[in-house]
Backbone as JSON, one array per atom type, in Angstrom:
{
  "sequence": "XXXXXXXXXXXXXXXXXXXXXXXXXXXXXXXXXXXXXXXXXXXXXXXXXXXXXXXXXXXXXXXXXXXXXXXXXXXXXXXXXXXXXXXXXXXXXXXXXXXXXXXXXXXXXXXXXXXXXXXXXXXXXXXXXXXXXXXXXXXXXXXXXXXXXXXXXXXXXXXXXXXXXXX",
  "N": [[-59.8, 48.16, 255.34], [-62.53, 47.05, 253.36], [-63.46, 43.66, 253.13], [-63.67, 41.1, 250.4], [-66.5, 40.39, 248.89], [-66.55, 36.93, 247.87], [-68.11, 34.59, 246.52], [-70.33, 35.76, 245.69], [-70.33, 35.75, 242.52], [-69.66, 32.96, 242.13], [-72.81, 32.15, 242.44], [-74.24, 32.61, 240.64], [-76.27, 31.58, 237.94], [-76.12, 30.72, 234.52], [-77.42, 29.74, 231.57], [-76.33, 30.21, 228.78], [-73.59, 32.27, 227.08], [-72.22, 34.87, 228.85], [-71.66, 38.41, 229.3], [-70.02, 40.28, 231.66], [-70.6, 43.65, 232.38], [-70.86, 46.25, 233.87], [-71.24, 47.86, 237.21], [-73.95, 49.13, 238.86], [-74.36, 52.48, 240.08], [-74.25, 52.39, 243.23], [-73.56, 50.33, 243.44], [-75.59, 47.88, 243.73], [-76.55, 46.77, 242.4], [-76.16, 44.41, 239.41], [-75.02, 45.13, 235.7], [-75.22, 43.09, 233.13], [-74.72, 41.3, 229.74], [-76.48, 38.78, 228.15], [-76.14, 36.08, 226.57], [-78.15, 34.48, 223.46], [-78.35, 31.21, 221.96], [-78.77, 29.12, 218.85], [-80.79, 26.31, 218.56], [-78.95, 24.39, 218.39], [-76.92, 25.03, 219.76], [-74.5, 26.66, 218.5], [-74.56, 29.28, 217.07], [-74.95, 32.24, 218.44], [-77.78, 34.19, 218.49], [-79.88, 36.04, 219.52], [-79.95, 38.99, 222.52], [-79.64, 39.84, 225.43], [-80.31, 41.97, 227.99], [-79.59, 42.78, 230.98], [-80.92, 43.46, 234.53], [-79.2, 42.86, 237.37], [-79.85, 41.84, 240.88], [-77.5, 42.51, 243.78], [-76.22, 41.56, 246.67], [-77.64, 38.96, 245.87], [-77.71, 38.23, 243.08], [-79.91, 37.85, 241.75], [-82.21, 38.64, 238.68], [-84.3, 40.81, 238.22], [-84.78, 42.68, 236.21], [-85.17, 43.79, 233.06], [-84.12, 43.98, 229.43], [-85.01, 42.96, 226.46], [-82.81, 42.65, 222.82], [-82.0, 42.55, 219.43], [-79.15, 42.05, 218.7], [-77.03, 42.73, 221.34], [-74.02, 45.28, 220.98], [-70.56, 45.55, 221.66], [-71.32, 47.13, 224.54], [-71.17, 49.8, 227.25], [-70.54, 51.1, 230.69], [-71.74, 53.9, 232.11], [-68.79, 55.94, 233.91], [-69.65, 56.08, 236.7], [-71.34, 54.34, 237.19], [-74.45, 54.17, 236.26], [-75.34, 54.78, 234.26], [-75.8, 52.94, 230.85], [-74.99, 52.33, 227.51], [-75.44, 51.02, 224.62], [-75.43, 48.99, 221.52], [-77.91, 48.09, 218.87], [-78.25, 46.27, 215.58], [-79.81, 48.48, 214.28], [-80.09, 50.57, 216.15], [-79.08, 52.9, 218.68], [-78.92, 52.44, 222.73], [-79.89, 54.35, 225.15], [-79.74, 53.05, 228.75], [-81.09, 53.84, 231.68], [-79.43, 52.75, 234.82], [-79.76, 52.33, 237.45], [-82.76, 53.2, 237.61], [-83.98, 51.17, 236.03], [-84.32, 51.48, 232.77], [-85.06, 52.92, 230.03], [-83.88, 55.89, 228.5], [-83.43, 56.92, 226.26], [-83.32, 56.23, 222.93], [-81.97, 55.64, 219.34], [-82.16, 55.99, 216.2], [-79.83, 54.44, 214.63], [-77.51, 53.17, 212.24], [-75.4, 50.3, 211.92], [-73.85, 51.0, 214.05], [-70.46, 50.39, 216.0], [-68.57, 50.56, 218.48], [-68.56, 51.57, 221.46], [-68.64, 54.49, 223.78], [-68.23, 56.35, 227.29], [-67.78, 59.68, 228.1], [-65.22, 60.71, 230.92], [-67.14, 62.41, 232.66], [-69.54, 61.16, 231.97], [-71.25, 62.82, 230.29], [-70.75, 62.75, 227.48], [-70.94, 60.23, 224.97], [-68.92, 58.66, 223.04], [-69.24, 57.28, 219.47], [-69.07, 54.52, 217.29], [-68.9, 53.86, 213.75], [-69.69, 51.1, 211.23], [-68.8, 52.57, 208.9], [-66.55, 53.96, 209.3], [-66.57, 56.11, 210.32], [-66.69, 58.32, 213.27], [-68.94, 59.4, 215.87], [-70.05, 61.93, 218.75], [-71.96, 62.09, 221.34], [-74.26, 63.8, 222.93], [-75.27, 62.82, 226.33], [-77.54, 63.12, 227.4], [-79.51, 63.57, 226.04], [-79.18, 62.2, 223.24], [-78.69, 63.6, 221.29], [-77.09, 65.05, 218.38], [-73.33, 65.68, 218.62], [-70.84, 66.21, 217.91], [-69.43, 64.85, 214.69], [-67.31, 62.99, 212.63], [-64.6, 61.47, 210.46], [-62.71, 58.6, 210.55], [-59.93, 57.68, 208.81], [-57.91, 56.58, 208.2], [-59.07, 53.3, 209.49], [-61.3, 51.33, 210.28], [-62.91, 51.76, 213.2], [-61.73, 50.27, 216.46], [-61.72, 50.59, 219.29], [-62.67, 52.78, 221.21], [-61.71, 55.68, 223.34], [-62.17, 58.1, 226.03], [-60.51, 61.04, 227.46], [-59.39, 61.7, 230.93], [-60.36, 64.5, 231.0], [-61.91, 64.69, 229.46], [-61.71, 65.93, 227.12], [-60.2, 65.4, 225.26], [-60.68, 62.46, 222.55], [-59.42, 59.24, 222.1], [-58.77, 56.95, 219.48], [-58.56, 54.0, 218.89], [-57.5, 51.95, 215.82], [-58.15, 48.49, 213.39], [-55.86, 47.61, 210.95]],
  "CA": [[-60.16, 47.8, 253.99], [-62.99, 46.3, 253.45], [-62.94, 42.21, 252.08], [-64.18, 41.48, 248.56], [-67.16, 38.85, 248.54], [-66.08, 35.91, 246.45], [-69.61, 33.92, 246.98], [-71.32, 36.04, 244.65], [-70.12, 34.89, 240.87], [-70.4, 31.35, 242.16], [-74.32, 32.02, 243.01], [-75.12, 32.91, 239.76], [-75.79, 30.57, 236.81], [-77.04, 31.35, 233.0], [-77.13, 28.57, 230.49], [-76.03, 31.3, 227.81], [-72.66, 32.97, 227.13], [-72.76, 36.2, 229.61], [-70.04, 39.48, 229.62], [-70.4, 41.16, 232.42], [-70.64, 44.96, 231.83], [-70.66, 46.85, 235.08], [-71.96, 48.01, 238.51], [-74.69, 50.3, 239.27], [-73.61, 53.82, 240.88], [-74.44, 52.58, 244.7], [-73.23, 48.96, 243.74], [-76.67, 47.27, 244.24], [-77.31, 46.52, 240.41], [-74.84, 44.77, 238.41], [-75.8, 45.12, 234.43], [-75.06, 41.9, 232.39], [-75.61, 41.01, 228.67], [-77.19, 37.79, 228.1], [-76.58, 36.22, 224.72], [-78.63, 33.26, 223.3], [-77.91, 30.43, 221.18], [-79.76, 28.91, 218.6], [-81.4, 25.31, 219.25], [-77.63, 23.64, 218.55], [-75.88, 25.91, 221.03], [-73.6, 26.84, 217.88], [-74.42, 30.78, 216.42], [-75.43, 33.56, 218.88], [-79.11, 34.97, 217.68], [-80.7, 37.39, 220.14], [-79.24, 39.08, 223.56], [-80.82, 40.76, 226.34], [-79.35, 42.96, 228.75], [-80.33, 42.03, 232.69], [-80.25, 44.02, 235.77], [-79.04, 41.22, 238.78], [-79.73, 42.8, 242.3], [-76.43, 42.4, 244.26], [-75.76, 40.0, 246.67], [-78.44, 37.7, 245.47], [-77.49, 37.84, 241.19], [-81.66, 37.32, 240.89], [-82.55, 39.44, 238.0], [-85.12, 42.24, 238.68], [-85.14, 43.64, 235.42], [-84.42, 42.98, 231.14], [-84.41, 44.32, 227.75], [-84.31, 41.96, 224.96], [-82.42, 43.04, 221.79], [-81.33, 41.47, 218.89], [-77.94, 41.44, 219.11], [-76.0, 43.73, 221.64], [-72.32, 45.17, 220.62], [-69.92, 46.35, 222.69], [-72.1, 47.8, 225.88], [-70.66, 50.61, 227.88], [-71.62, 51.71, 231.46], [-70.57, 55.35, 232.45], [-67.97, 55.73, 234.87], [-70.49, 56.55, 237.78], [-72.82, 53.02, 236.64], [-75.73, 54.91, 236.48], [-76.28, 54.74, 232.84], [-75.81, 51.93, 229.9], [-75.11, 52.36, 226.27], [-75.38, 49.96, 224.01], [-75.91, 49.24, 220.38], [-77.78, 46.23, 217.47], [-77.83, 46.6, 213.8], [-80.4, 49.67, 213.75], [-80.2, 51.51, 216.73], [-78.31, 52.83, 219.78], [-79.71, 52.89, 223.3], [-79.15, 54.5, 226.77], [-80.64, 52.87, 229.84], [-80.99, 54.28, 233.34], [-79.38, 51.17, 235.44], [-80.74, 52.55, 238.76], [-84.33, 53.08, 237.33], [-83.75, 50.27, 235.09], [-85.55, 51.93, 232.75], [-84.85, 53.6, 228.42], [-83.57, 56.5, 228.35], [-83.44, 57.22, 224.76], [-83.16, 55.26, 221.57], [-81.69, 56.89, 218.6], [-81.87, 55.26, 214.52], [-78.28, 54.24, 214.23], [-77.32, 51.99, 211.6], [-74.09, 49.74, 211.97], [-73.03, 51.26, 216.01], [-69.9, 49.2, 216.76], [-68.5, 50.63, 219.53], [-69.94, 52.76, 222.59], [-67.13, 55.32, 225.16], [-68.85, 57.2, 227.84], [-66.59, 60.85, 228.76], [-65.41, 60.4, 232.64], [-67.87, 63.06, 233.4], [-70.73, 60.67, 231.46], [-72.21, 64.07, 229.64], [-71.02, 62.34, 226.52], [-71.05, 59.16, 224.39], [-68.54, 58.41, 221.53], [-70.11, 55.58, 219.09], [-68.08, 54.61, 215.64], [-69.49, 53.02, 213.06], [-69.06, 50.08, 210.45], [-68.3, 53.62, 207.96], [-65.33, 54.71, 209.19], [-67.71, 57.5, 211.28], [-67.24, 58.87, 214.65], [-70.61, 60.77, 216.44], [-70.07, 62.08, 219.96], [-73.58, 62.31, 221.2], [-75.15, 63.99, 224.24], [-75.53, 61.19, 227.03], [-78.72, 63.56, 228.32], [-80.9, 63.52, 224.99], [-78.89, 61.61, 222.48], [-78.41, 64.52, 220.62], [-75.44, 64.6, 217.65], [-72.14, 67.23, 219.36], [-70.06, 66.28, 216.27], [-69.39, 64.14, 213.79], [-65.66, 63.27, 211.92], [-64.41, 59.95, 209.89], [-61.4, 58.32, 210.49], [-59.84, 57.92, 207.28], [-57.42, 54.61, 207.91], [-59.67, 51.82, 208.99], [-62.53, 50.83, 210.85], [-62.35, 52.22, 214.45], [-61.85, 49.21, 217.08], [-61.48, 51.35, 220.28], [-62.47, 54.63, 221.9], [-61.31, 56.03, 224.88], [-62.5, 59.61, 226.15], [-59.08, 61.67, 228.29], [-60.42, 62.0, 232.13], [-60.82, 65.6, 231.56], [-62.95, 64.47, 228.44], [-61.38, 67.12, 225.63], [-59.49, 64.08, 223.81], [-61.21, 61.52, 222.25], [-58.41, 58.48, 221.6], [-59.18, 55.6, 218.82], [-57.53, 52.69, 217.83], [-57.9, 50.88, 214.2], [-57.5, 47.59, 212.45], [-55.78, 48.02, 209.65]],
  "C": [[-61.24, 46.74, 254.01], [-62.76, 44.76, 252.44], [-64.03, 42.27, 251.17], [-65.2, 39.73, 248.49], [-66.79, 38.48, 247.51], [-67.09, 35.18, 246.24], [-69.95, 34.52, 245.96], [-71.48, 35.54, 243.24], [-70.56, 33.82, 241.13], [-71.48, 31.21, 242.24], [-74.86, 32.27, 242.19], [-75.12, 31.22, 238.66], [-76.99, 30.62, 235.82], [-76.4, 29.91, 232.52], [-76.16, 28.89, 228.95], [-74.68, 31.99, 228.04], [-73.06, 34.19, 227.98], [-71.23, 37.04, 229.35], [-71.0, 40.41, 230.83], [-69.91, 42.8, 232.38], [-70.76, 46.1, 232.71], [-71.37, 46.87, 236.42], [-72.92, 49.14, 238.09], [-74.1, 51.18, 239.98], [-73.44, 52.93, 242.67], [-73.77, 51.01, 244.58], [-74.22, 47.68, 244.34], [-77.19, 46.7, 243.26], [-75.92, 46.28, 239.79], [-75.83, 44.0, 236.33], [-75.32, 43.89, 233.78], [-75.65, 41.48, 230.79], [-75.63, 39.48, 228.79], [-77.37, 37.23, 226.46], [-77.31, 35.03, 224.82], [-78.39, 32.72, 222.32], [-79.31, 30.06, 220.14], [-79.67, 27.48, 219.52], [-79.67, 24.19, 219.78], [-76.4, 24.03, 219.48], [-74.41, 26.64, 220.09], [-73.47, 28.32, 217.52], [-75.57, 31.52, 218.02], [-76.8, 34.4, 217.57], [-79.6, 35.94, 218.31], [-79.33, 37.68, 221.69], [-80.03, 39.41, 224.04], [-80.08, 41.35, 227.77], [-80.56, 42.98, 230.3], [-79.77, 43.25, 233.26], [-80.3, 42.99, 236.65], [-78.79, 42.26, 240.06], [-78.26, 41.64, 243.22], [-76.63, 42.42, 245.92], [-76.44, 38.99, 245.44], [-78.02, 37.14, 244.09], [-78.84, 37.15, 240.76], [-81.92, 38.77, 239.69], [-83.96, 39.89, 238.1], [-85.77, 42.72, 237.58], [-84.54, 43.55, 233.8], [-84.71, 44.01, 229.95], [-83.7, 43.56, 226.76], [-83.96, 42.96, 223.89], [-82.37, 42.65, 221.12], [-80.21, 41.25, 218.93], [-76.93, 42.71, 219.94], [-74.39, 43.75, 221.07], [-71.96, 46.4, 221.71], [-70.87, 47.47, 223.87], [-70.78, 48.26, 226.63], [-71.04, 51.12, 228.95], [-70.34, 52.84, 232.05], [-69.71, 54.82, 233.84], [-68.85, 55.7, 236.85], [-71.85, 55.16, 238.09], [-73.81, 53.79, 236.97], [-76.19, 54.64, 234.99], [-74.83, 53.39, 231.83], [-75.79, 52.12, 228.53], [-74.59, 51.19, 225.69], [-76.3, 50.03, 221.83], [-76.48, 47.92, 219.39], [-77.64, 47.22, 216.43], [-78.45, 47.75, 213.65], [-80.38, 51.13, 214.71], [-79.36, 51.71, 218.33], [-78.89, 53.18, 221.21], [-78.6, 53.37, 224.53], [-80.27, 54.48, 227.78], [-80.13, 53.33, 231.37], [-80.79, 52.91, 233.85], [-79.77, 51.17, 236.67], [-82.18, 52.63, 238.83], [-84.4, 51.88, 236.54], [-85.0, 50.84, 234.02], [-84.85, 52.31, 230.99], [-84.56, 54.54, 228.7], [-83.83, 57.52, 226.9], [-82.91, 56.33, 223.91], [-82.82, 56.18, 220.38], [-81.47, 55.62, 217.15], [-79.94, 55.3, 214.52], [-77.67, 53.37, 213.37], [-75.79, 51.41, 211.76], [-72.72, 50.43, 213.07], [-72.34, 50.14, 215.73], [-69.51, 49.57, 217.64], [-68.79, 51.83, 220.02], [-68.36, 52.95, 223.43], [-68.0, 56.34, 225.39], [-67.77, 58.26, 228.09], [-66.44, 60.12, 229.84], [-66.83, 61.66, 233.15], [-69.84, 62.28, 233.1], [-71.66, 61.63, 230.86], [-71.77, 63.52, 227.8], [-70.47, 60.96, 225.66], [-70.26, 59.13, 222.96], [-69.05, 57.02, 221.06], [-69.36, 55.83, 217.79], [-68.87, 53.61, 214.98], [-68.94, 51.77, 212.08], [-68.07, 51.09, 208.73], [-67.37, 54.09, 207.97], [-65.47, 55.67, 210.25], [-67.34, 57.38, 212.69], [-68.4, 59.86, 215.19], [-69.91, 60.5, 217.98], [-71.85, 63.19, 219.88], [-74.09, 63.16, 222.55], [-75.42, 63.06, 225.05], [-77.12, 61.63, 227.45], [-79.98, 62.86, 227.17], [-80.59, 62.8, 223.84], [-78.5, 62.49, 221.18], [-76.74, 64.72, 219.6], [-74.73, 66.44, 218.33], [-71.43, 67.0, 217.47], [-69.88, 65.25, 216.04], [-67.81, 63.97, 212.95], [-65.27, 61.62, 211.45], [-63.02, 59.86, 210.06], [-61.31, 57.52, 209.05], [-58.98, 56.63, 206.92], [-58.19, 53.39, 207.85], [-60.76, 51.89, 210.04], [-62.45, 50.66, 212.7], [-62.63, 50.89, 215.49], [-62.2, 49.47, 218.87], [-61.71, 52.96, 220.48], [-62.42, 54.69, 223.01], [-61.35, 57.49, 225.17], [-61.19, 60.17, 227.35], [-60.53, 61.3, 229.71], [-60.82, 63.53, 231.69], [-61.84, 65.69, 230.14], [-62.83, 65.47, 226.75], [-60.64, 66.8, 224.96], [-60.22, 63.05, 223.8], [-59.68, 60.58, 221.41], [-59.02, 57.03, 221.17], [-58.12, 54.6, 218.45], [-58.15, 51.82, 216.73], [-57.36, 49.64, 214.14], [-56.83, 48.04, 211.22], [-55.81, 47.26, 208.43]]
}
């Protein structure tokens, strides 16, 4: 079995709240959002979503946003979804690179399938879209009808989609 560097976390250091958000497929890239403060260190205003090459945790690679929510990286880290107030994206985390961008208004949360061929995203409407992970493309569409979806979770074999609400 191999041992589990502990060195690495300690070698990093952001001034800024960070969530860390996954690995890259080969484990050589780990993705990170990056929020920023204003001048008083009190409200969160912009984010920006890092690639940190692994050992080192030097960042390589960025896309500013205005405000990421809930970021998702497929099961395979290879790809990144993520969503602000207008639109939802998916970045290649091995090319570090866009993918596709899609008009989305009020994305709150992002669930890749296990096979990563598709993307559930719910909205501030009530709305579920499962999307294409290739082209961003809408599969279907359906509203949950209690409350404002908090959680999605795709089965492994990907032919249940399971939500949880506030109520």
């Amino acid at each position: 079995e191999a041992p589990i560097d502990t060195n690495c976390i300690a070698q990093s250091s952001f001034d800024d709240p960070l969530e860390i958000v996954g690995f890259a497929g080969d484990s050589t890239a780990l993705a990170v959002v990056q929020f920023r403060s204003n001048s008083t260190g009190e409200r969160l205003i912009s984010s920006e979503i890092s690639l940190l090459h692994v050992p080192t945790l030097k960042k390589f690679s960025s896309v500013p946003v205005p405000m990421v929510k809930f970021p998702s990286v497929s099961i395979h880290g290879r790809r990144l979804v993520f969503a602000d107030a207008e639109h939802v994206y998916l970045w290649d985390i091995d090319g570090a690179s866009l993918v596709w961008k899609i008009s989305q208004k009020k994305a709150l949360m992002t669930s890749f399938s296990a096979d990563g061929t598709m993307i559930a995203i719910s909205d501030g409407n009530r709305e579920i879209m499962i999307r294409n992970s290739r082209d961003g493309s809408l599969k279907t569409r359906f509203a949950n009808e209690r409350a404002q979806t908090s959680q999605l979770l795709f089965s492994p074999d990907g032919r249940t989609l399971i939500t949880a609400t506030h109520a």
